[in-house]
């Protein structure tokens, strides 16, 4: 065997083993890497506010602390507003279950062939008690798994918060460190890419906040006029969820006010559905294009595809960062590819030109 063949085989084996080791390491550190991606996105989103305060004489650490804890207070305030109404509505629904069973039970019996009498319910509860007794160890391990999952979520949130704070506080130093890894002729290009990422991410968050505020105010006013309970909490819910979860956020956000309105009055639920659908059309055609024109101009098909791809790759986090990521990629492409006028309209299949 020629010597170069043995050397080539040796290099191939080393490359394959190194690739397998890298894939194994990425798999083991997947949670940490996802947390780092989330922290990087949050640092890009909060960087414009920190830089604004720093340009006005604030120390970088103080500006970071004010912006970071301001965002944290907003998140805590959101959950503080949402949790009491959710608990109250769950209690209301639970209290109305017997009345609903008496009202709609005969219809469901005719439609589904299921007996919904109190005797049948008592019998089912007896079966349920027996099932719980027989499967208590399995249920206990399931409850333990739930608490373990909650603990992992808490640890991930703390990790993201810690990395976000350090990325913001040491932003200039981190940039210098990253730029020093490239030759001088490339540093300006890397700096431009960095600025584009911050601009698009910050613009995305700013535009979403504006649209969320408008949506929350409109929904609150509409629900208040219709007479739906907890109009303020539901308005904030619709505003935040519909804007910060791409593609499916509007539908997810609409379920809760429709659910609450239905258990109060089916007629109110119908009015809520009509108003939310009408507002969504106004937002898509008039408000969103004007608000996002200067910050993140994306074709709806590109945005939808990016959201689906983000959900497929990173789940909920992917859905959150999909649109700014697509805007950043689009900005990079626009920066390096020059556009030219089309010489002949027939090339595009437009016979009218």
C-alpha positions as MATLAB code, in Angstrom:
seq = 'XXXXXXXXXXXXXXXXXXXXXXXXXXXXXXXXXXXXXXXXXXXXXXXXXXXXXXXXXXXXXXXXXXXXXXXXXXXXXXXXXXXXXXXXXXXXXXXXXXXXXXXXXXXXXXXXXXXXXXXXXXXXXXXXXXXXXXXXXXXXXXXXXXXXXXXXXXXXXXXXXXXXXXXXXXXXXXXXXXXXXXXXXXXXXXXXXXXXXXXXXXXXXXXXXXXXXXXXXXXXXXXXXXXXXXXXXXXXXXXXXXXXXXXXXXXXXXXXXXXXXXXXXXXXXXXXXXXXXXXXXXXXXXXXXXXXXXXXXXXXXXXXXXXXXXXXXXXXXXXXXXXXXXXXXXXXXXXXXXXXXXXXXXXXXXXXX';
ca = [
       0.000    0.000    0.000;
       1.402    3.408   -0.922;
       2.351    5.592    1.996;
      -0.050    8.391    0.989;
      -3.016    5.958    1.053;
      -2.240    4.955    4.639;
      -1.943    8.624    5.600;
      -5.269    9.429    3.923;
      -7.036    6.567    5.696;
      -5.589    7.682    9.002;
      -6.852   11.253    8.432;
     -10.322    9.957    7.479;
     -10.514    7.869   10.660;
      -9.429   10.849   12.776;
     -11.982   13.152   11.093;
     -14.812   10.623   11.578;
     -13.928   10.068   15.231;
     -13.648   13.817   15.858;
     -17.020   14.407   14.173;
     -18.694   11.700   16.254;
     -17.128   13.108   19.425;
     -18.322   16.619   18.527;
     -21.876   15.388   17.848;
     -21.905   13.488   21.144;
     -20.663   16.570   22.993;
     -23.294   18.788   21.345;
     -25.991   16.307   22.325;
     -24.810   16.233   25.927;
     -24.617   20.033   26.088;
     -27.796   20.690   24.094;
     -29.634   22.257   27.043;
     -26.723   24.589   27.792;
     -26.383   25.559   24.123;
     -30.112   26.343   23.888;
     -29.825   28.480   27.014;
     -26.897   30.333   25.459;
     -28.896   30.989   22.285;
     -31.789   32.338   24.366;
     -29.409   34.542   26.375;
     -27.780   35.879   23.205;
     -31.199   36.737   21.748;
     -32.254   38.521   24.956;
     -28.962   40.422   25.108;
     -29.433   41.610   21.517;
     -33.015   42.632   22.347;
     -32.001   44.634   25.446;
     -28.756   46.064   24.041;
     -30.374   49.179   22.445;
     -31.833   50.241   25.810;
     -28.535   49.640   27.637;
     -26.570   51.516   24.956;
     -29.067   54.410   25.156;
     -28.422   54.839   28.870;
     -24.658   54.322   28.473;
     -24.456   57.126   25.876;
     -26.012   59.465   28.439;
     -23.291   58.933   30.992;
     -24.577   55.897   32.870;
     -22.070   53.252   33.862;
     -22.479   50.138   31.774;
     -23.094   47.925   34.819;
     -25.726   50.288   36.252;
     -27.505   50.643   32.888;
     -27.508   46.875   32.486;
     -28.950   46.375   35.964;
     -31.736   48.920   35.422;
     -32.759   47.526   32.018;
     -32.399   43.892   33.076;
     -34.451   44.212   36.239;
     -36.971   46.419   34.452;
     -37.573   43.611   31.957;
     -37.740   41.123   34.834;
     -40.346   43.232   36.618;
     -42.426   43.371   33.433;
     -42.361   39.567   33.205;
     -43.286   39.193   36.887;
     -46.051   41.770   36.473;
     -47.469   39.837   33.528;
     -47.752   36.626   35.548;
     -49.015   38.519   38.616;
     -51.855   39.959   36.524;
     -52.645   36.662   34.800;
     -52.518   34.064   37.605;
     -55.355   35.320   39.901;
     -57.940   35.455   37.058;
     -56.861   32.001   35.850;
     -57.345   30.525   39.337;
     -60.664   32.336   39.687;
     -61.935   31.105   36.321;
     -60.915   27.526   37.077;
     -62.899   27.690   40.318;
     -65.883   29.191   38.482;
     -65.838   26.464   35.840;
     -65.486   23.757   38.492;
     -68.455   25.197   40.402;
     -70.593   25.274   37.253;
     -69.856   21.713   36.146;
     -72.924   20.203   37.948;
     -75.251   22.823   36.436;
     -73.724   22.302   32.990;
     -74.108   18.533   33.339;
     -77.808   18.949   34.150;
     -78.306   21.433   31.322;
     -76.376   19.745   28.540;
     -76.292   16.157   29.846;
     -79.410   14.885   28.043;
     -78.239   16.365   24.742;
     -74.806   14.770   25.066;
     -76.408   11.445   25.997;
     -78.436   11.533   22.804;
     -75.512   12.691   20.685;
     -72.689   10.537   22.084;
     -74.550    7.740   23.819;
     -72.729    8.404   27.111;
     -74.622    8.327   30.401;
     -73.931   11.486   32.419;
     -76.173   10.935   35.428;
     -74.965   11.425   38.999;
     -75.120    7.664   39.612;
     -72.881    7.037   36.595;
     -70.519    9.765   37.784;
     -70.310    8.210   41.248;
     -69.574    4.834   39.708;
     -66.836    6.375   37.570;
     -65.347    8.070   40.636;
     -65.297    4.720   42.382;
     -63.430    3.213   39.449;
     -61.062    6.163   39.526;
     -60.298    5.623   43.210;
     -59.538    1.980   42.520;
     -57.324    2.908   39.602;
     -55.397    5.395   41.761;
     -54.925    2.815   44.516;
     -53.692    0.155   42.101;
     -51.298    2.464   40.282;
     -50.107    4.624   43.166;
     -46.360    3.910   42.662;
     -46.579    4.822   38.971;
     -48.523    7.989   39.726;
     -46.046    8.937   42.445;
     -43.118    8.577   40.059;
     -45.023   10.690   37.526;
     -45.552   13.455   40.092;
     -41.858   13.264   40.985;
     -41.014   13.614   37.289;
     -43.211   16.709   37.054;
     -41.442   18.362   39.983;
     -38.099   17.382   38.471;
     -39.129   18.987   35.173;
     -40.169   22.163   36.975;
     -36.794   22.222   38.699;
     -34.999   21.911   35.346;
     -37.065   24.777   33.932;
     -36.195   26.978   36.910;
     -32.495   26.169   36.531;
     -32.659   26.954   32.788;
     -34.356   30.298   33.459;
     -31.715   31.224   36.022;
     -28.969   30.194   33.601;
     -30.450   32.300   30.789;
     -30.836   35.286   33.133;
     -27.234   35.017   34.347;
     -25.753   34.715   30.841;
     -27.952   37.561   29.577;
     -26.748   39.863   32.339;
     -23.085   39.108   31.696;
     -23.491   39.458   27.910;
     -25.037   42.900   28.445;
     -22.675   44.107   31.151;
     -19.543   42.983   29.282;
     -20.861   43.797   25.810;
     -18.002   46.084   24.648;
     -15.336   43.788   26.085;
     -16.961   40.777   24.422;
     -17.007   42.579   21.087;
     -13.328   43.431   21.331;
     -12.559   39.821   22.156;
     -14.567   38.549   19.180;
     -13.116   41.151   16.793;
      -9.571   40.293   17.881;
     -10.033   36.794   16.460;
     -10.255   38.217   12.916;
      -7.696   40.115   10.807;
      -8.082   43.923   10.695;
      -9.531   43.916    7.173;
     -12.404   41.675    8.366;
     -13.151   43.383   11.667;
     -15.275   46.159   10.135;
     -17.371   43.534    8.351;
     -17.870   41.532   11.557;
     -18.811   44.726   13.406;
     -21.395   45.499   10.741;
     -22.909   42.032   11.055;
     -23.035   42.441   14.837;
     -24.800   45.797   14.546;
     -27.309   44.390   12.073;
     -28.126   41.567   14.486;
     -28.706   43.986   17.354;
     -30.712   46.367   15.168;
     -33.027   43.688   13.790;
     -33.526   41.932   17.126;
     -34.144   45.182   18.988;
     -36.452   46.372   16.216;
     -38.380   43.127   16.377;
     -38.933   43.425   20.131;
     -39.848   47.124   19.866;
     -42.373   46.517   17.089;
     -43.880   43.570   18.958;
     -44.236   45.673   22.112;
     -46.040   48.416   20.184;
     -48.403   45.943   18.509;
     -48.944   44.085   21.802;
     -49.885   47.337   23.548;
     -52.377   48.251   20.808;
     -53.844   44.744   20.781;
     -54.109   44.595   24.583;
     -55.811   48.013   24.777;
     -58.304   47.173   22.023;
     -59.082   43.714   23.435;
     -59.514   45.094   26.962;
     -61.914   47.784   25.740;
     -63.919   45.322   23.634;
     -64.188   42.731   26.413;
     -65.163   45.437   28.887;
     -67.972   46.621   26.603;
     -69.188   43.051   25.984;
     -69.115   42.334   29.714;
     -66.584   39.499   29.815;
     -65.056   38.934   33.293;
     -61.393   39.818   33.906;
     -61.197   42.002   30.796;
     -57.855   43.572   31.786;
     -56.032   40.276   32.310;
     -57.499   38.791   29.138;
     -56.548   41.876   27.128;
     -52.929   41.667   28.305;
     -52.903   37.935   27.576;
     -54.136   38.419   24.005;
     -51.712   41.287   23.376;
     -48.592   39.479   24.591;
     -49.263   35.962   23.299;
     -50.563   37.025   19.882;
     -47.490   39.150   19.171;
     -44.617   37.153   20.644;
     -45.618   33.703   19.361;
     -45.408   33.777   15.552;
     -47.835   32.011   13.230;
     -50.070   30.374   15.859;
     -49.936   32.993   18.615;
     -53.174   34.695   17.565;
     -55.135   31.440   17.734;
     -53.593   30.381   21.037;
     -54.308   33.785   22.562;
     -57.941   33.786   21.394;
     -58.803   30.479   23.072;
     -58.693   31.855   26.631;
     -61.078   34.852   26.207;
     -63.416   32.679   24.130;
     -63.394   30.037   26.864;
     -64.103   32.573   29.618;
     -66.810   34.307   27.580;
     -68.494   30.996   26.690;
     -68.900   29.934   30.311;
     -70.346   33.367   31.046;
     -72.617   33.470   27.975;
     -72.395   31.744   24.553;
     -73.643   34.961   22.935;
     -70.737   36.880   24.463;
     -68.349   34.237   23.136;
     -69.723   34.770   19.634;
     -69.194   38.525   19.897;
     -65.653   37.987   21.184;
     -64.884   35.727   18.234;
     -66.222   38.273   15.717;
     -64.292   41.159   17.278;
     -60.991   39.274   17.552;
     -61.187   38.079   13.943;
     -62.034   41.600   12.722;
     -59.185   43.166   14.696;
     -56.739   40.587   13.368;
     -57.586   41.599    9.812;
     -57.108   45.289   10.647;
     -53.772   44.527   12.299;
     -52.491   42.420    9.407;
     -53.525   44.907    6.717;
     -52.992   48.299    8.386;
     -51.141   48.264   11.701;
     -48.409   45.615   11.355;
     -47.051   46.840    7.974;
     -46.737   50.401    9.289;
     -45.138   49.442   12.609;
     -42.658   46.916   11.199;
     -41.792   48.821    8.006;
     -38.679   50.439    9.529;
     -37.627   47.673   11.890;
     -38.226   44.259   10.334;
     -39.751   44.113    6.880;
     -40.456   40.447    6.127;
     -42.724   38.897    3.550;
     -45.561   37.030    5.351;
     -44.603   33.760    3.654;
     -40.994   34.143    4.812;
     -42.142   34.898    8.344;
     -44.486   31.903    8.419;
     -41.822   29.565    7.043;
     -39.271   30.886    9.535;
     -41.689   30.322   12.414;
     -42.395   26.738   11.374;
     -38.676   26.051   10.940;
     -37.910   27.583   14.341;
     -40.561   25.485   16.066;
     -39.229   22.338   14.368;
     -35.639   22.997   15.450;
     -35.891   24.600   18.901;
     -39.529   24.367   19.932;
     -40.913   27.369   21.823;
     -37.559   29.164   21.774;
     -37.334   28.667   18.023;
     -40.777   30.217   17.580;
     -39.652   33.261   19.571;
     -36.385   33.917   17.733;
     -37.490   32.752   14.270;
     -38.620   36.129   12.909;
     -35.624   38.223   14.061;
     -33.290   35.497   12.817;
     -34.981   35.554    9.410;
     -34.742   39.360    9.372;
     -31.021   39.200   10.209;
     -30.380   36.683    7.423;
     -32.386   38.803    5.011;
     -30.371   41.878    5.996;
     -27.095   40.004    5.435;
     -28.251   38.869    2.010;
     -29.359   42.388    1.102;
     -26.019   43.761    2.225;
     -23.962   41.448    0.032;
     -26.213   40.951   -2.981;
     -26.908   43.974   -5.178;
     -30.311   44.268   -6.813;
     -30.593   45.061  -10.523;
     -33.635   46.090  -12.574;
     -35.271   43.364  -14.626;
     -34.521   44.033  -18.280;
     -37.656   42.389  -19.693;
     -40.931   41.882  -17.831;
     -41.542   38.694  -19.825;
     -38.782   37.058  -17.822;
     -41.014   37.177  -14.732;
     -44.091   35.881  -16.555;
     -45.844   39.262  -16.287;
     -47.578   39.678  -19.626;
     -49.128   43.026  -18.605;
     -45.738   44.784  -18.826;
];
